[in-house]
Every structure is written in C-alpha cells, then in structure tokens.
Coordinates of C-alpha atoms in Angstrom, one line a residue:
M1 CA 160.3 -46.7 -150.2
S2 CA 158.6 -43.4 -150.7
M3 CA 158.3 -40.8 -148.0
R4 CA 154.6 -41.5 -147.6
T5 CA 155.3 -45.2 -147.5
R6 CA 157.7 -44.7 -144.7
L7 CA 155.3 -42.5 -142.8
A8 CA 152.4 -44.9 -143.3
R9 CA 154.5 -47.7 -141.9
A10 CA 155.4 -45.6 -138.9
I11 CA 151.7 -45.2 -138.2
A12 CA 150.4 -48.6 -139.0
C13 CA 153.0 -51.2 -138.1
G14 CA 152.8 -50.8 -134.3
A15 CA 150.4 -53.7 -134.3
T16 CA 153.0 -56.2 -135.5
L17 CA 154.4 -57.4 -132.2
A18 CA 151.0 -57.8 -130.7
L19 CA 150.0 -60.2 -133.4
A20 CA 153.4 -61.9 -133.6
A21 CA 152.6 -64.2 -130.7
S22 CA 149.3 -65.3 -132.3
L23 CA 151.1 -65.9 -135.6
A24 CA 153.7 -68.0 -133.9
A25 CA 151.0 -70.0 -132.2
C26 CA 149.0 -70.8 -135.3
G27 CA 151.6 -70.5 -138.1
N28 CA 151.6 -74.2 -138.7
G29 CA 147.8 -74.7 -138.5
D30 CA 145.6 -75.9 -141.3
G31 CA 143.4 -72.8 -141.3
G32 CA 146.0 -70.3 -142.7
G33 CA 147.5 -69.7 -146.1
S34 CA 146.3 -68.4 -149.4
S35 CA 142.9 -69.4 -150.9
D36 CA 142.8 -71.1 -154.3
D37 CA 140.6 -69.4 -156.9
G38 CA 142.9 -70.4 -159.7
S39 CA 144.9 -67.2 -159.5
I40 CA 147.9 -65.7 -157.8
H41 CA 146.9 -62.8 -155.5
V42 CA 149.6 -60.2 -155.2
L43 CA 149.1 -57.7 -152.4
V44 CA 150.8 -54.3 -152.6
Y45 CA 150.8 -51.0 -150.7
G46 CA 148.3 -48.7 -152.4
D47 CA 149.8 -45.5 -153.8
A48 CA 150.4 -43.6 -157.0
T49 CA 153.2 -46.0 -158.1
N50 CA 150.8 -48.9 -158.4
K51 CA 150.6 -48.2 -162.2
V52 CA 153.9 -50.0 -162.6
E53 CA 152.7 -53.0 -160.6
K54 CA 149.6 -53.1 -162.8
Q55 CA 151.7 -52.9 -166.0
I56 CA 153.9 -55.8 -164.9
V57 CA 150.9 -57.9 -163.9
D58 CA 149.3 -57.2 -167.3
T59 CA 152.6 -58.4 -169.0
F60 CA 152.6 -61.6 -167.0
N61 CA 149.0 -62.4 -167.6
K62 CA 149.4 -62.2 -171.4
T63 CA 151.4 -65.4 -171.4
S64 CA 150.5 -67.2 -168.2
D65 CA 147.7 -69.8 -167.7
V66 CA 147.7 -68.9 -164.0
K67 CA 146.7 -65.3 -163.8
V68 CA 147.9 -62.7 -161.3
V69 CA 145.3 -60.6 -159.5
L70 CA 146.7 -57.4 -158.0
D71 CA 145.2 -56.3 -154.7
T72 CA 146.0 -53.0 -153.0
I73 CA 145.5 -51.7 -149.5
P74 CA 145.7 -47.9 -149.2
G75 CA 148.5 -46.2 -147.3
A76 CA 148.3 -46.3 -143.5
D77 CA 146.0 -49.3 -143.4
Y78 CA 148.5 -51.6 -145.2
Q79 CA 150.6 -53.1 -142.5
Q80 CA 147.7 -53.6 -140.0
K81 CA 145.4 -55.2 -142.6
L82 CA 148.3 -57.5 -143.8
Q83 CA 148.7 -58.7 -140.2
T84 CA 145.0 -59.4 -140.0
I85 CA 144.8 -61.6 -143.1
I86 CA 148.2 -63.2 -143.4
N87 CA 147.3 -66.4 -141.6
T88 CA 143.8 -66.7 -142.9
P89 CA 142.3 -68.2 -146.2
Q90 CA 142.2 -64.6 -147.5
A91 CA 146.0 -64.3 -147.3
P92 CA 147.8 -63.2 -150.5
D93 CA 150.2 -65.5 -152.4
V94 CA 152.8 -62.7 -152.7
F95 CA 152.9 -59.5 -150.7
F96 CA 154.8 -56.2 -150.6
N97 CA 157.0 -55.5 -147.5
W98 CA 160.1 -53.6 -146.3
G99 CA 162.3 -56.5 -145.5
G100 CA 164.2 -56.7 -142.2
G101 CA 162.0 -56.5 -139.1
S102 CA 158.8 -56.1 -141.1
I103 CA 158.8 -59.8 -142.1
R104 CA 160.7 -61.3 -139.1
P105 CA 157.5 -62.2 -137.2
F106 CA 156.2 -64.0 -140.4
V107 CA 159.5 -65.9 -140.8
D108 CA 159.5 -66.9 -137.1
A109 CA 155.9 -68.1 -137.5
D110 CA 156.9 -70.3 -140.4
L111 CA 154.5 -68.5 -142.8
L112 CA 156.9 -67.6 -145.5
M113 CA 158.5 -69.6 -148.3
P114 CA 162.3 -69.4 -148.5
L115 CA 163.1 -68.5 -152.1
D116 CA 166.3 -70.5 -152.3
D117 CA 164.7 -73.3 -154.4
F118 CA 163.5 -70.6 -156.9
I119 CA 167.0 -69.1 -157.0
A120 CA 168.6 -72.5 -157.5
K121 CA 166.5 -72.9 -160.7
D122 CA 167.1 -69.3 -161.8
K123 CA 170.2 -67.7 -160.4
N124 CA 169.1 -64.4 -161.8
L125 CA 166.5 -64.1 -159.0
K126 CA 169.5 -63.2 -156.9
D127 CA 172.4 -62.4 -159.2
K128 CA 170.4 -59.7 -161.2
F129 CA 170.1 -57.6 -158.0
L130 CA 172.7 -55.7 -156.0
P131 CA 173.8 -58.0 -153.2
N132 CA 173.8 -55.5 -150.4
V133 CA 170.1 -54.8 -151.1
V134 CA 169.1 -58.5 -151.1
D135 CA 170.8 -58.9 -147.7
S136 CA 167.8 -57.1 -146.2
V137 CA 165.7 -60.2 -146.8
V138 CA 168.2 -62.9 -145.9
M139 CA 167.3 -64.4 -142.5
D140 CA 168.8 -67.4 -140.9
G141 CA 170.7 -68.1 -144.1
K142 CA 167.6 -68.1 -146.3
T143 CA 166.3 -65.6 -148.8
Y144 CA 162.7 -64.4 -148.3
G145 CA 162.2 -61.7 -150.8
V146 CA 162.9 -60.2 -154.2
P147 CA 163.3 -56.4 -154.7
M148 CA 160.3 -54.9 -156.4
R149 CA 160.4 -51.0 -156.4
G150 CA 163.4 -48.7 -155.8
T151 CA 166.2 -48.0 -153.5
Q152 CA 166.4 -44.9 -151.3
P153 CA 169.7 -44.2 -149.6
V154 CA 170.0 -41.3 -147.1
L155 CA 172.1 -38.4 -148.5
L156 CA 173.3 -35.1 -147.1
F157 CA 171.6 -32.4 -149.1
H158 CA 172.5 -28.7 -149.0
N159 CA 171.6 -25.2 -150.3
K160 CA 174.4 -24.3 -152.7
N161 CA 173.9 -20.6 -152.3
V162 CA 173.9 -20.7 -148.5
L163 CA 177.1 -22.7 -148.5
D164 CA 178.8 -20.4 -151.0
K165 CA 177.9 -17.2 -149.1
A166 CA 179.4 -18.7 -145.9
G167 CA 182.6 -19.9 -147.7
V168 CA 181.7 -23.5 -147.1
K169 CA 182.2 -26.5 -149.4
P170 CA 180.2 -29.7 -149.1
P171 CA 182.0 -31.6 -146.3
Q172 CA 183.9 -34.8 -147.1
T173 CA 185.0 -35.4 -143.5
W174 CA 183.4 -35.0 -140.0
D175 CA 185.9 -32.3 -139.1
Q176 CA 184.9 -30.4 -142.3
L177 CA 181.3 -30.7 -141.2
L178 CA 182.0 -29.3 -137.8
D179 CA 183.9 -26.4 -139.4
A180 CA 180.9 -25.8 -141.8
V181 CA 178.6 -25.7 -138.7
K182 CA 180.7 -22.9 -137.2
K183 CA 180.8 -20.9 -140.4
L184 CA 177.1 -21.2 -141.1
K185 CA 176.2 -20.4 -137.6
S186 CA 178.4 -17.2 -137.8
D187 CA 176.6 -16.3 -141.0
G188 CA 173.2 -16.3 -139.2
V189 CA 171.7 -19.5 -140.6
T190 CA 170.8 -22.8 -139.0
P191 CA 173.6 -25.1 -140.0
I192 CA 171.6 -28.2 -140.3
A193 CA 167.8 -28.4 -140.6
L194 CA 166.3 -31.2 -138.5
G195 CA 162.7 -32.2 -138.2
G196 CA 163.1 -33.5 -134.7
G197 CA 159.4 -33.6 -134.2
D198 CA 159.2 -36.6 -136.5
Q199 CA 161.9 -38.5 -134.5
W200 CA 162.9 -40.8 -137.3
T201 CA 164.7 -38.0 -139.0
T202 CA 167.0 -37.7 -135.9
M203 CA 167.7 -41.5 -136.1
M204 CA 169.4 -41.1 -139.4
W205 CA 172.3 -39.2 -137.7
F206 CA 172.8 -42.1 -135.3
E207 CA 172.7 -44.7 -138.1
Y208 CA 175.4 -43.0 -140.1
L209 CA 177.7 -42.0 -137.3
Y210 CA 177.5 -45.5 -135.6
D211 CA 178.5 -47.0 -139.0
R212 CA 181.3 -44.6 -139.6
V213 CA 182.8 -45.0 -136.1
A214 CA 182.1 -48.7 -135.4
G215 CA 181.5 -50.3 -138.8
P216 CA 178.4 -52.4 -139.5
D217 CA 179.3 -55.2 -137.0
L218 CA 178.2 -53.3 -133.9
F219 CA 174.6 -52.9 -135.1
K220 CA 174.5 -56.4 -136.4
K221 CA 175.5 -57.7 -133.0
A222 CA 173.0 -55.5 -131.2
L223 CA 170.2 -56.6 -133.6
G224 CA 171.2 -60.2 -132.9
G225 CA 170.7 -59.6 -129.1
D226 CA 174.2 -58.7 -128.0
K227 CA 173.3 -56.0 -125.5
D228 CA 177.0 -55.3 -124.7
A229 CA 177.4 -53.9 -128.2
W230 CA 175.5 -50.7 -127.2
A231 CA 177.9 -50.2 -124.2
S232 CA 181.1 -50.7 -126.3
A233 CA 183.8 -48.0 -126.6
D234 CA 182.8 -47.4 -130.2
S235 CA 179.2 -46.8 -129.2
K236 CA 180.3 -44.3 -126.6
K237 CA 182.6 -42.6 -129.1
A238 CA 179.7 -42.2 -131.6
L239 CA 177.5 -40.8 -128.9
G240 CA 180.2 -38.3 -127.8
M241 CA 180.5 -37.1 -131.4
L242 CA 176.8 -36.6 -131.7
R243 CA 176.7 -34.7 -128.5
E244 CA 179.5 -32.5 -129.7
L245 CA 177.5 -31.7 -132.9
V246 CA 174.3 -30.9 -131.0
D247 CA 176.2 -28.8 -128.4
A248 CA 177.9 -26.8 -131.3
G249 CA 174.4 -25.6 -132.2
A250 CA 174.4 -27.5 -135.5
F251 CA 170.6 -28.0 -135.4
G252 CA 169.6 -24.7 -133.7
S253 CA 167.5 -24.9 -130.5
N254 CA 164.0 -25.5 -131.8
Y255 CA 164.5 -28.7 -133.8
D256 CA 162.0 -30.7 -131.7
S257 CA 159.2 -28.3 -132.7
V258 CA 159.9 -28.6 -136.4
K259 CA 158.9 -31.4 -138.7
Y260 CA 160.0 -32.7 -142.0
T261 CA 156.6 -34.3 -142.7
N262 CA 154.7 -31.1 -142.9
G263 CA 157.3 -29.5 -145.2
G264 CA 158.9 -27.5 -142.5
T265 CA 162.6 -28.4 -142.9
P266 CA 162.5 -28.6 -146.7
A267 CA 161.2 -25.0 -146.7
L268 CA 164.1 -23.9 -144.4
I269 CA 166.6 -25.3 -146.9
A270 CA 164.8 -23.9 -150.0
S271 CA 164.4 -20.4 -148.4
G272 CA 168.1 -20.2 -147.4
K273 CA 167.4 -20.3 -143.6
A274 CA 169.4 -23.6 -143.2
G275 CA 172.4 -25.1 -144.9
F276 CA 172.1 -28.9 -144.8
E277 CA 169.5 -31.6 -144.3
L278 CA 170.1 -35.3 -143.9
M279 CA 167.3 -37.2 -145.6
G280 CA 166.3 -40.1 -147.9
S281 CA 166.8 -39.7 -151.6
W282 CA 163.1 -38.9 -152.1
Y283 CA 164.0 -35.4 -150.9
Y284 CA 165.0 -34.4 -154.4
A285 CA 161.6 -35.1 -155.8
Q286 CA 159.9 -33.3 -152.9
Q287 CA 162.0 -30.2 -153.4
L288 CA 161.2 -30.4 -157.1
T289 CA 157.5 -30.4 -156.3
D290 CA 157.6 -27.8 -153.5
A291 CA 160.4 -25.4 -154.8
K292 CA 161.0 -26.2 -158.4
E293 CA 163.4 -23.4 -159.2
F294 CA 165.5 -24.1 -156.1
A295 CA 165.6 -27.8 -156.8
A296 CA 166.8 -27.2 -160.4
D297 CA 169.6 -24.7 -159.5
G298 CA 170.2 -24.5 -155.8
L299 CA 169.9 -28.0 -154.3
G300 CA 173.1 -29.9 -153.8
Y301 CA 173.7 -33.5 -152.5
G302 CA 176.4 -35.8 -151.5
A303 CA 177.5 -38.7 -149.4
F304 CA 177.7 -38.6 -145.6
P305 CA 181.2 -37.5 -144.4
T306 CA 183.9 -39.9 -143.4
V307 CA 185.3 -40.2 -139.9
A308 CA 189.0 -40.3 -139.4
G309 CA 190.1 -43.6 -137.7
G310 CA 186.6 -45.0 -138.0
K311 CA 186.0 -48.7 -138.6
G312 CA 183.2 -48.2 -141.1
D313 CA 184.1 -48.2 -144.8
P314 CA 183.7 -44.7 -146.3
S315 CA 181.4 -46.2 -149.0
D316 CA 178.9 -47.5 -146.4
I317 CA 175.4 -46.1 -146.7
V318 CA 172.1 -46.3 -144.7
G319 CA 168.5 -46.0 -145.6
N320 CA 165.8 -48.0 -147.3
T321 CA 167.4 -50.7 -149.4
N322 CA 164.2 -51.4 -151.4
N323 CA 160.7 -52.8 -151.1
F324 CA 160.3 -56.6 -151.6
Y325 CA 157.9 -59.3 -152.7
S326 CA 157.7 -62.2 -150.3
V327 CA 155.8 -65.4 -150.8
L328 CA 153.4 -67.3 -148.5
K329 CA 154.5 -70.9 -148.0
K330 CA 151.0 -72.1 -148.6
T331 CA 150.6 -70.7 -152.1
K332 CA 148.9 -73.2 -154.4
H333 CA 150.9 -72.0 -157.5
P334 CA 154.6 -71.8 -156.6
E335 CA 155.8 -72.4 -160.2
A336 CA 153.7 -69.5 -161.5
V337 CA 154.9 -67.3 -158.6
A338 CA 158.5 -68.0 -159.6
E339 CA 157.8 -67.0 -163.1
F340 CA 156.1 -63.8 -162.0
L341 CA 159.1 -62.8 -159.8
K342 CA 161.4 -63.1 -162.8
L343 CA 159.8 -60.0 -164.2
M344 CA 161.2 -57.9 -161.3
Y345 CA 164.6 -57.9 -163.1
S346 CA 163.2 -57.4 -166.7
D347 CA 164.1 -54.4 -168.8
E348 CA 160.4 -53.5 -168.9
F349 CA 160.3 -53.4 -165.1
V350 CA 163.4 -51.2 -164.9
K351 CA 162.3 -48.7 -167.5
A352 CA 158.8 -48.4 -166.0
Q353 CA 160.2 -47.8 -162.5
L354 CA 162.6 -45.2 -163.7
S355 CA 159.8 -43.4 -165.6
I356 CA 158.1 -42.7 -162.3
G357 CA 161.2 -41.7 -160.4
N358 CA 162.0 -45.0 -158.6
L359 CA 165.5 -46.4 -158.8
P360 CA 165.6 -50.2 -159.2
T361 CA 168.5 -52.2 -157.8
T362 CA 168.9 -54.5 -160.7
T363 CA 172.3 -55.0 -162.4
N364 CA 170.8 -53.9 -165.7
T365 CA 169.5 -50.6 -164.3
P366 CA 172.6 -48.6 -165.5
Q367 CA 171.6 -49.2 -169.2
F368 CA 168.5 -47.2 -168.7
L369 CA 169.5 -44.4 -166.3
D370 CA 169.4 -41.8 -169.0
T371 CA 165.6 -42.4 -169.2
S372 CA 165.1 -41.4 -165.6
T373 CA 163.3 -38.3 -164.7
S374 CA 166.6 -36.9 -163.3
P375 CA 169.5 -38.9 -165.0
E376 CA 172.4 -37.3 -163.2
Y377 CA 170.8 -37.7 -159.8
A378 CA 169.7 -41.3 -160.5
R379 CA 173.3 -42.2 -161.6
F380 CA 174.8 -40.7 -158.5
Q381 CA 172.4 -42.7 -156.3
Y382 CA 172.9 -46.0 -158.2
D383 CA 176.7 -45.7 -158.1
L384 CA 176.6 -44.9 -154.4
V385 CA 174.5 -48.0 -153.7
A386 CA 176.4 -50.3 -156.1
K387 CA 179.8 -49.4 -154.6
A388 CA 178.6 -49.5 -150.9
K389 CA 180.5 -52.1 -148.9
N390 CA 177.5 -52.2 -146.6
F391 CA 173.9 -50.9 -146.9
Q392 CA 172.4 -50.6 -143.5
L393 CA 168.7 -50.9 -143.4
S394 CA 167.2 -48.1 -141.3
W395 CA 167.2 -49.1 -137.6
D396 CA 163.4 -48.8 -137.3
Q397 CA 163.0 -51.3 -140.1
A398 CA 165.9 -53.7 -139.2
Y399 CA 164.4 -54.2 -135.7
T400 CA 160.9 -55.7 -135.3
P401 CA 158.2 -53.1 -135.3
A402 CA 157.7 -53.2 -131.6
A403 CA 161.1 -51.5 -131.3
M404 CA 160.2 -48.6 -133.5
T405 CA 158.7 -46.2 -130.8
P406 CA 161.4 -46.9 -128.2
I407 CA 164.1 -46.2 -130.8
Y408 CA 162.5 -42.9 -131.8
Q409 CA 162.1 -41.9 -128.2
A410 CA 165.7 -42.8 -127.3
V411 CA 167.3 -40.8 -130.2
Q412 CA 165.1 -37.8 -129.6
Q413 CA 165.7 -37.8 -125.9
F414 CA 169.5 -38.1 -126.3
F415 CA 169.5 -35.2 -128.7
N416 CA 167.5 -32.9 -126.5
G417 CA 169.3 -33.9 -123.3
Q418 CA 166.6 -35.9 -121.5
L419 CA 168.9 -38.9 -121.8
D420 CA 172.6 -38.9 -121.1
E421 CA 175.0 -41.5 -122.7
D422 CA 174.2 -44.2 -120.1
G423 CA 170.5 -43.6 -120.5
F424 CA 170.6 -44.0 -124.2
I425 CA 172.7 -47.2 -123.9
K426 CA 170.2 -48.7 -121.5
A427 CA 167.2 -47.7 -123.7
M428 CA 168.8 -49.4 -126.7
Q429 CA 169.7 -52.5 -124.6
A430 CA 166.1 -52.8 -123.7
L431 CA 164.9 -53.1 -127.3
P432 CA 163.1 -56.3 -128.3
T433 CA 165.1 -58.2 -130.9
E434 CA 162.5 -60.8 -131.7

C-alpha cells in the first residue's frame, strides 16, 4: 500500500478491536450483510489510484448483466467507516483491505466468504498470483482475499555520493553494515536516517533482523499465541544485535525527534546528511517528487543485509505484501463477484497499475515491466518478491489492530533505552493475538 494508505490506517484502525466483540456477537444475525439493489458494491480506500479501480469496473460492466458500483471512503476515514457498516444492510459486497490482522476480526465473526470455491472453479484466482503474497490472506487454511493493487517490500536505500565519499559500498552482510556505520560516522554524517517519531519506521529494523536471525517461524509462533517465542535465544540474539547497532551511533542521537512522514528523513538522505534509510518501496517515488535530480542520479537501493549463521533465508523480505479484495459472505451475487475478481489478474489490470507506479503481484507482470514508470526499479522489486522464500507482512498489519500501538511503543522504547531486553520481551508477550 502507499505511504498515505499506511499512515491513514495507523490513524484510523485503532477502532477495530473495540468493534470486534460486537462483530463476533452479531456476525451470524439476520440484520447484517450486503443490501441487494441488483448491483455489486465494491468499497475501496479513496485516493489518487482509484482511477485504475474505476477503469476495471468500467471494463467489467461492459459485459456483465450484474453491474459493479464503486464506492470510496477517503483516506483516514476508511477503516473506521468500514467497521461501522460491515455488519449492516449497507455493507459492501467486496471491500479493500490490507490482509493479515486487518480482516482477522471479520473472519472470526464469520462475516467473510472463503474464496476456495471460487478458486476451485478458476485456479487462476490463486495460481496467477505470487504465492508468498496470497499467504497474507490465508487464515485457518482458507483463502479470504485476492490481490488488487501493488506490492511494497521494504528496501535499504542509500545516497550513492555519501557512500562513495566515505569509501563505503552497499552492505551485503550485517558485519559490512556495522563497518559502514563506523566509516560514515567518522565522515561526519548520520549513518542511518530514522524517523523514530513515527515509530513504525523503527519497527522495520526489528522485522528484518528477527527474520534474518530466527527465520519466519519465530514470528509465526508468536502471532499464533506462543509467548515463549519472544523469550527464545534467537529473540534475545536479535535484540542484542539491534542494541549494538543503536549503541554504535548508527541512527545518531535525535532520531526520536525526527519523522519520515513530514519529509524529514528523506531530506536528510537527499541533502547528504545521512547515508542509509530503511523504508518501503514507495520511497523511490517520494524522492522522485521531493528531490528529482537526486532520485535520478544519487539514490541507490538494495536488499537488507544477511546475517551470518542466521536461520532466515537471505531472500526473505518484509513489508506490505499487497492490498486485497475480500468478499462478504452475504453477497447476493457470488457468481458475478467471482467474475469480477478474475480481472485482477488480467493484462489490462497489470498495465494500468504499472502506469501509475504500482507493482502488481501477478505472474504475468514481468511481461509488462518495461511499461512501468521506472522499469529498472520495478524489475528489481518484482524479482525480489518473486524469489523471496518468505514475505513477512509488517508486524502492525499481521497482528490485529489493537496490537498496533503497543508494538510501536515497545520498539521505540527499546531503541531509546526506556525498555531493556526483558522489558521488550514482556511487552511483546502481552500483545493481543485475537
């Protein structure tokens, strides 16, 4: 999802858990579900990329007797308003979401339709998408969504000129990153820009290092309610490595007073005051907007470094796997919905998404990468996602929304020293998993 989508979700979806209990209580009642005006209502997050959704709807409506009506809810209001209507007669038939924890309360409340019957009739609804992306909407062995926008893995960006001046090459290993930190610090620049004031930016460092050290199973166990996972030897090793990075001065000393969301850290990179920044792939487009010349000539990017002896596969990535369409169980037009979802792997869909800078996760995407706004960058991202043994959905999205604020607080407080290793472990063990 886009930066503004991520930010809006962070603002809006705190209401999810509060409504989860009521959803569970009335999920099987007769009052909920979508109304029937003879159409399929598709609800999406309202932003500038809606033009593609409108195009696909127009294509569908040209040949379908049952028409699709596209409804949008602007930005920060999306998640809260979705919660309000999802179990009422005004509920959509199909709705945009982030997978993972964002739909878990709806699955638990038995409001969503498993798409396995659709997939049984059309294998392409699963086979035409990268499997490690679809995993984000597989719950209890059932599939609850179809990818419908673009993927956004987290990459390690850098200022090429800053690195060259300090005699530093983009790090392939953790030890090389630590060495780069020392050299950049000696050269008078902040080694790594971090918008710690946003908190979720700090979380990305935990996500990657936990995967590199422990592999994906530790987080999967923790997400499933195994509190011992957070207290494991691998968890403590990852925390120790993060502490070493912070104590080495990698992020400077004022990172909690700096933000990514107001353009603070991108400006540090573009102006040559910092060397690296770990951020979602939307960062390239932002630098292209804010510092066009730098983005064209001075911005570099690469995968997160490997960790010697780590259990995580070097190809593993973290970030936003995609956005998804999920279907309400009470839709009156399931056959038409199934036909509409098929357009999400069409050539038209792929070309339209690429034209606005999104990177679809369909298997036919490589055919059209040269039509992207930034072909080389798009191909790098797609190959990274396609080859990844595991694509870890961001922690704040994998957990239910009620866990978002506690996660942010824990990662920030560990970085700034308010929490020690045991304090962080206890904070993570206390997270709600349902």
